[in-house]
Coordinates of C-alpha atoms and ligand atoms in Angstrom, one line a residue:
M1 CA -9.7 9.9 9.7
S2 CA -6.5 10.3 11.8
N3 CA -5.5 8.3 15.0
G4 CA -2.1 9.6 15.1
L5 CA -0.9 5.9 14.2
L6 CA 2.3 7.4 12.5
K7 CA 3.1 10.6 15.1
G8 CA 6.8 11.2 15.0
K9 CA 7.6 8.7 12.2
K10 CA 9.7 9.7 9.0
G11 CA 10.2 8.0 5.9
I12 CA 10.7 7.8 2.1
I13 CA 7.5 7.3 -0.6
F14 CA 8.8 6.4 -3.8
G15 CA 6.2 6.3 -6.7
A16 CA 3.5 9.1 -6.5
L17 CA 2.9 10.1 -10.2
N18 CA -0.5 11.9 -9.8
N19 CA -3.5 11.8 -7.8
Q20 CA -4.4 8.3 -9.0
S21 CA -1.2 6.7 -7.8
I22 CA -1.2 4.4 -5.1
A23 CA 1.6 5.9 -3.6
W24 CA -0.2 9.5 -3.5
K25 CA -3.2 8.1 -1.3
V26 CA -0.4 6.5 0.9
A27 CA 1.3 9.9 1.1
E28 CA -2.0 11.4 2.3
R29 CA -3.0 8.9 4.7
C30 CA 0.6 8.7 6.3
H31 CA 0.3 12.6 6.6
E32 CA -3.0 12.6 8.0
E33 CA -1.7 9.9 10.7
G34 CA 1.3 12.3 11.7
A35 CA 4.3 11.1 9.8
E36 CA 6.8 13.3 7.8
F37 CA 8.2 11.9 4.7
I38 CA 10.3 12.8 1.6
L39 CA 8.5 12.4 -1.8
S40 CA 10.9 10.7 -4.5
N41 CA 10.3 9.8 -8.1
A42 CA 12.2 9.5 -11.2
P43 CA 13.2 12.9 -12.6
I44 CA 11.3 12.6 -15.7
A45 CA 8.1 12.0 -13.7
M46 CA 8.9 15.1 -11.4
R47 CA 9.0 17.1 -14.4
M48 CA 5.2 16.5 -15.2
G49 CA 4.7 18.9 -12.3
E50 CA 1.9 17.2 -10.0
M51 CA 4.1 16.0 -7.3
D52 CA 4.7 19.7 -6.2
E53 CA 0.7 19.8 -5.3
L54 CA 1.4 16.7 -3.0
A55 CA 4.3 18.1 -1.5
A56 CA 2.6 21.1 -0.5
K57 CA -0.2 19.4 0.8
T58 CA 1.8 17.1 3.1
G59 CA 4.7 19.6 3.8
S60 CA 7.2 17.2 2.3
D61 CA 10.3 17.9 0.2
V62 CA 10.5 16.3 -3.1
I63 CA 13.7 14.7 -4.1
G64 CA 14.2 13.2 -7.8
A65 CA 16.0 9.6 -8.0
D66 CA 16.0 7.1 -11.0
A67 CA 15.6 4.1 -8.5
T68 CA 17.8 1.9 -10.6
S69 CA 20.5 4.4 -9.9
L70 CA 22.9 4.0 -7.0
E71 CA 24.2 7.4 -7.2
D72 CA 20.6 8.9 -7.2
L73 CA 19.6 6.7 -4.1
N74 CA 22.7 7.3 -2.3
K75 CA 22.3 11.1 -2.7
L76 CA 18.2 10.8 -1.8
F77 CA 19.2 9.0 1.5
D78 CA 21.8 11.4 2.3
A79 CA 19.3 14.0 1.9
A80 CA 16.8 12.1 4.1
I81 CA 19.1 11.3 6.7
A82 CA 20.3 15.0 7.0
K83 CA 16.8 16.0 7.6
F84 CA 15.5 13.2 9.8
G85 CA 18.2 11.4 11.1
K86 CA 17.4 7.6 11.0
L87 CA 14.0 6.5 9.2
D88 CA 10.9 4.3 10.2
F89 CA 9.5 3.6 7.0
I90 CA 10.2 3.2 3.3
L91 CA 7.4 2.4 0.6
H92 CA 8.5 1.2 -2.8
S93 CA 5.7 2.0 -5.3
I94 CA 7.5 1.5 -8.5
G95 CA 6.9 -0.3 -11.7
M96 CA 7.1 -0.2 -15.3
S97 CA 7.7 -2.7 -18.1
V98 CA 8.7 -1.4 -21.4
N99 CA 7.3 -4.6 -23.2
V100 CA 4.1 -4.0 -21.8
R101 CA 4.2 -0.3 -22.7
K102 CA 5.2 -1.2 -26.4
G103 CA 2.6 -4.1 -26.5
K104 CA 5.4 -6.6 -27.2
H105 CA 4.0 -10.3 -26.8
Y106 CA 5.2 -12.3 -24.1
T107 CA 6.4 -15.3 -26.4
D108 CA 8.4 -12.7 -28.4
L109 CA 10.0 -10.6 -25.7
N110 CA 12.7 -7.7 -26.2
Y111 CA 15.1 -8.7 -23.6
D112 CA 16.7 -5.3 -23.3
W113 CA 13.3 -4.0 -22.4
L114 CA 12.9 -7.3 -20.3
Q115 CA 16.0 -6.0 -18.4
K116 CA 15.1 -2.5 -18.2
G117 CA 11.8 -3.4 -16.8
W118 CA 13.2 -5.8 -14.1
D119 CA 15.6 -3.4 -12.9
V120 CA 13.0 -0.8 -12.6
S121 CA 10.2 -2.8 -11.1
A122 CA 12.1 -5.5 -9.1
V123 CA 15.9 -5.1 -8.6
S124 CA 15.4 -1.2 -7.6
F125 CA 13.5 -2.6 -4.5
H126 CA 17.2 -4.3 -3.5
K127 CA 19.0 -1.1 -4.5
V128 CA 16.8 0.8 -2.1
M129 CA 17.2 -1.5 0.8
R130 CA 20.9 -1.9 0.0
V131 CA 21.5 1.7 0.0
A132 CA 19.5 2.2 3.4
W133 CA 21.2 -1.0 4.8
E134 CA 24.9 0.5 4.0
K135 CA 24.0 3.9 5.5
D136 CA 22.3 2.0 8.6
C137 CA 19.5 4.5 8.5
M138 CA 16.8 2.5 9.7
N139 CA 15.4 2.6 13.2
E140 CA 14.8 -0.5 15.0
W141 CA 11.1 -1.6 14.5
G142 CA 11.0 0.2 11.1
S143 CA 8.9 -1.1 8.2
I144 CA 9.8 -1.5 4.4
L145 CA 7.2 -2.2 1.9
A146 CA 6.8 -2.7 -1.8
L147 CA 3.5 -3.1 -3.8
T148 CA 2.9 -6.5 -6.0
Y149 CA 0.2 -8.0 -7.9
I150 CA -1.3 -11.7 -7.6
A151 CA 0.1 -12.2 -11.4
A152 CA 3.6 -13.4 -9.3
Q153 CA 1.7 -16.4 -8.4
R154 CA -1.1 -17.2 -11.0
T155 CA -0.9 -16.3 -14.8
F156 CA -2.8 -13.3 -16.2
P157 CA -1.5 -13.5 -19.6
D158 CA -1.5 -9.7 -20.5
Y159 CA 0.4 -9.1 -17.5
N160 CA 3.5 -9.9 -19.6
D161 CA 6.6 -9.7 -18.2
M162 CA 5.7 -7.7 -15.2
A163 CA 4.5 -11.1 -13.5
D164 CA 7.9 -12.3 -13.6
N165 CA 9.1 -9.0 -12.2
K166 CA 6.7 -9.0 -9.2
A167 CA 7.7 -12.7 -8.4
Y168 CA 11.4 -11.4 -8.5
L169 CA 10.3 -8.1 -6.2
E170 CA 8.4 -10.7 -3.6
G171 CA 11.5 -13.0 -3.7
I172 CA 13.8 -9.8 -2.8
A173 CA 11.4 -9.2 0.2
R174 CA 11.8 -12.5 1.6
S175 CA 15.7 -12.8 1.3
F176 CA 16.5 -9.1 2.4
G177 CA 13.9 -9.4 4.9
Y178 CA 15.9 -12.0 6.5
Y179 CA 19.0 -9.8 7.1
W180 CA 16.7 -6.9 8.3
G181 CA 15.4 -8.9 11.0
E182 CA 18.9 -8.8 12.5
R183 CA 18.4 -4.9 12.8
K184 CA 14.5 -5.4 13.9
V185 CA 13.4 -4.1 10.5
R186 CA 10.7 -5.7 8.9
V187 CA 9.9 -6.0 5.0
N188 CA 7.0 -7.0 3.4
T189 CA 4.9 -6.6 -0.2
I190 CA 1.1 -5.7 -0.3
S191 CA -0.6 -7.7 -3.1
Q192 CA -3.1 -5.2 -4.1
S193 CA -6.3 -5.4 -6.3
P194 CA -6.0 -4.1 -9.6
T195 CA -6.4 -0.4 -9.5
V196 CA -7.2 2.3 -11.9
T197 CA -3.8 4.2 -12.2
T198 CA -1.4 5.3 -14.9
A199 CA 0.7 2.0 -14.6
G200 CA -2.4 -0.2 -14.0
S201 CA -4.2 1.2 -17.0
G202 CA -1.3 0.5 -19.2
V203 CA -2.0 -3.1 -19.1
K204 CA -3.8 -4.5 -22.0
G205 CA -7.4 -5.4 -21.4
F206 CA -6.9 -3.8 -18.0
G207 CA -11.1 -3.0 -17.8
G208 CA -11.5 -6.8 -18.2
F209 CA -9.1 -7.6 -15.3
L210 CA -10.9 -5.0 -13.1
G211 CA -14.4 -6.0 -13.6
Y212 CA -13.2 -10.0 -13.3
A213 CA -11.3 -9.2 -9.8
E214 CA -14.3 -7.3 -8.7
A215 CA -17.0 -10.3 -9.4
M216 CA -14.4 -12.9 -8.1
S217 CA -13.7 -11.4 -4.6
P218 CA -16.3 -11.5 -2.2
L219 CA -15.6 -7.8 -0.4
G220 CA -15.0 -6.4 -3.9
N221 CA -11.8 -4.8 -5.3
A222 CA -9.8 -2.8 -2.9
N223 CA -9.2 0.5 -4.0
A224 CA -6.2 2.7 -3.7
L225 CA -7.4 4.4 -0.6
D226 CA -7.9 0.7 1.0
C227 CA -4.1 0.1 0.3
A228 CA -2.8 3.4 1.7
N229 CA -4.8 2.4 4.6
Y230 CA -3.0 -1.1 4.6
C231 CA 0.2 0.6 4.2
V232 CA -0.5 2.9 7.3
A233 CA -1.1 -0.3 9.5
M234 CA 2.1 -1.8 8.5
F235 CA 4.1 1.3 9.0
S236 CA 2.6 1.7 12.5
D237 CA 3.6 0.1 15.6
L238 CA 0.7 -2.5 15.4
T239 CA 2.4 -4.8 13.1
R240 CA 5.7 -5.3 14.6
M241 CA 6.2 -8.9 14.1
V242 CA 5.0 -9.2 10.4
T243 CA 7.9 -9.6 8.4
M244 CA 8.9 -11.6 4.9
Q245 CA 5.4 -11.9 4.0
N246 CA 3.2 -11.4 1.0
L247 CA 0.1 -9.6 2.1
F248 CA -3.1 -9.8 0.0
N249 CA -5.2 -6.6 0.1
D250 CA -7.7 -8.1 -2.5
G251 CA -11.2 -8.5 -1.2
G252 CA -10.7 -12.0 -1.0
F253 CA -9.8 -12.8 -4.6
S254 CA -6.7 -14.7 -3.7
S255 CA -8.7 -17.3 -2.0
A256 CA -11.8 -17.6 -3.7
G257 CA -12.0 -20.5 -6.3
V258 CA -15.2 -18.9 -7.8
T259 CA -18.2 -16.6 -6.9
Q260 CA -21.9 -16.8 -7.1
K261 CA -21.5 -13.7 -9.5
V262 CA -19.0 -15.4 -11.7
V263 CA -21.2 -18.7 -11.7
E264 CA -24.3 -16.9 -12.8
R265 CA -22.3 -15.7 -16.0
F266 CA -21.9 -19.3 -17.1
E267 CA -25.4 -20.8 -16.4
Ligands
NAI301 P1 1.7 4.9 -11.1 O1 1.8 4.8 -12.7 O2 0.9 5.9 -10.6 O3 3.2 4.5 -10.2 C1 4.4 3.7 -11.0 C2 5.5 4.9 -10.4 O4 6.7 4.4 -10.7 C3 5.1 6.1 -10.9 O5 5.2 7.1 -10.0 C4 6.5 6.1 -11.8 O6 7.1 7.4 -11.9 C5 7.4 5.3 -11.1 N1 8.8 4.9 -11.8 C6 8.9 4.3 -13.0 N2 10.1 4.1 -13.4 C7 10.9 4.9 -12.4 C8 12.3 4.7 -11.7 N3 13.2 4.4 -12.7 N4 12.7 5.5 -10.8 C9 11.6 5.7 -9.9 N5 10.3 5.9 -10.1 C10 10.0 5.3 -11.2 O7 0.9 3.3 -10.7 P2 0.3 2.6 -9.6 O8 -0.6 1.7 -9.9 O9 0.2 3.6 -8.3 O10 1.7 1.6 -9.2 C11 2.5 1.6 -7.9 C12 2.7 0.2 -7.7 O11 1.5 -0.7 -7.3 C13 3.5 -0.6 -8.9 O12 4.6 -1.4 -8.2 C14 2.6 -1.3 -9.3 O13 3.1 -2.5 -10.2 C15 1.7 -1.9 -8.3 N6 0.5 -2.4 -8.2 C16 -0.6 -1.7 -9.0 C17 -1.7 -2.3 -9.4 C18 -2.6 -1.6 -9.8 O14 -3.7 -2.3 -10.9 N7 -2.5 -0.3 -10.6 C19 -2.2 -3.5 -8.8 C20 -1.1 -4.3 -7.8 C21 0.2 -3.7 -7.7

């Protein structure tokens, strides 16, 4: 499916680790819609090698950057500007919690790990936008997106400190989005259904999350391709006045009090 919605648009896509990654699907869809972009990920993720396949498929360069490092981000943006001139879109699809990875309980968080996860999952969005801001490298009517999860608004115990990281991430989208308005650039977060990926599957009880969300969503869970399609819409010229929003791509989960499927399980 291609409608040329992103023809001529240039961007950077962060976070495609393997073909299950949401960012992988976003890259495929952006390519189909005519965009050109640079793929970026943490150097350690790039060594796993799968990104080369995506780069070949989409005709993209791959440039490593630890998204917590201003030095790495400066180099990445310099390379993007050298290649494309100004940019039209950025996708931040980055998340990691050391406490989740190591199974540390929320009531007993390790604060060094918390800080690391907060930096990777939330503050990196500020750093990405700050570097783009300082280099003044976004075209007017450009679009910047990050991916988030509803644990920012409601408690999902096993999501642990990632819930707080997502709340912070959504706050950054609003706060920085205000300033980007001066430059006619929009900033939003997409709050996605639970999706089977490397990061998603790392959350304890993920299968339960997935099944519960499916039963609680009138349309069912949105998958990675659905998310990618929403990202394409948000990068396209069809959504120019949408900014500082947290946009749910969740089959209705966030508005459903209960569904028949769930009620039946308790009768
Ligand atoms: P994923 O594991 O494929 O992607 C996470 C990415 O973050 C990986 O590519 C990883 O290499 C990258 N990353 C980690 N540390 C980094 C660093 N220091 N610098 C640069 N990149 C770094 O998993 P997924 O699910 O595609 O995650 C993408 C985004 O979607 C994340 O923000 C995640 O929280 C969000 N999300 C995922 C949901 C799910 O159920 N899978 C639901 C809602 C949101």
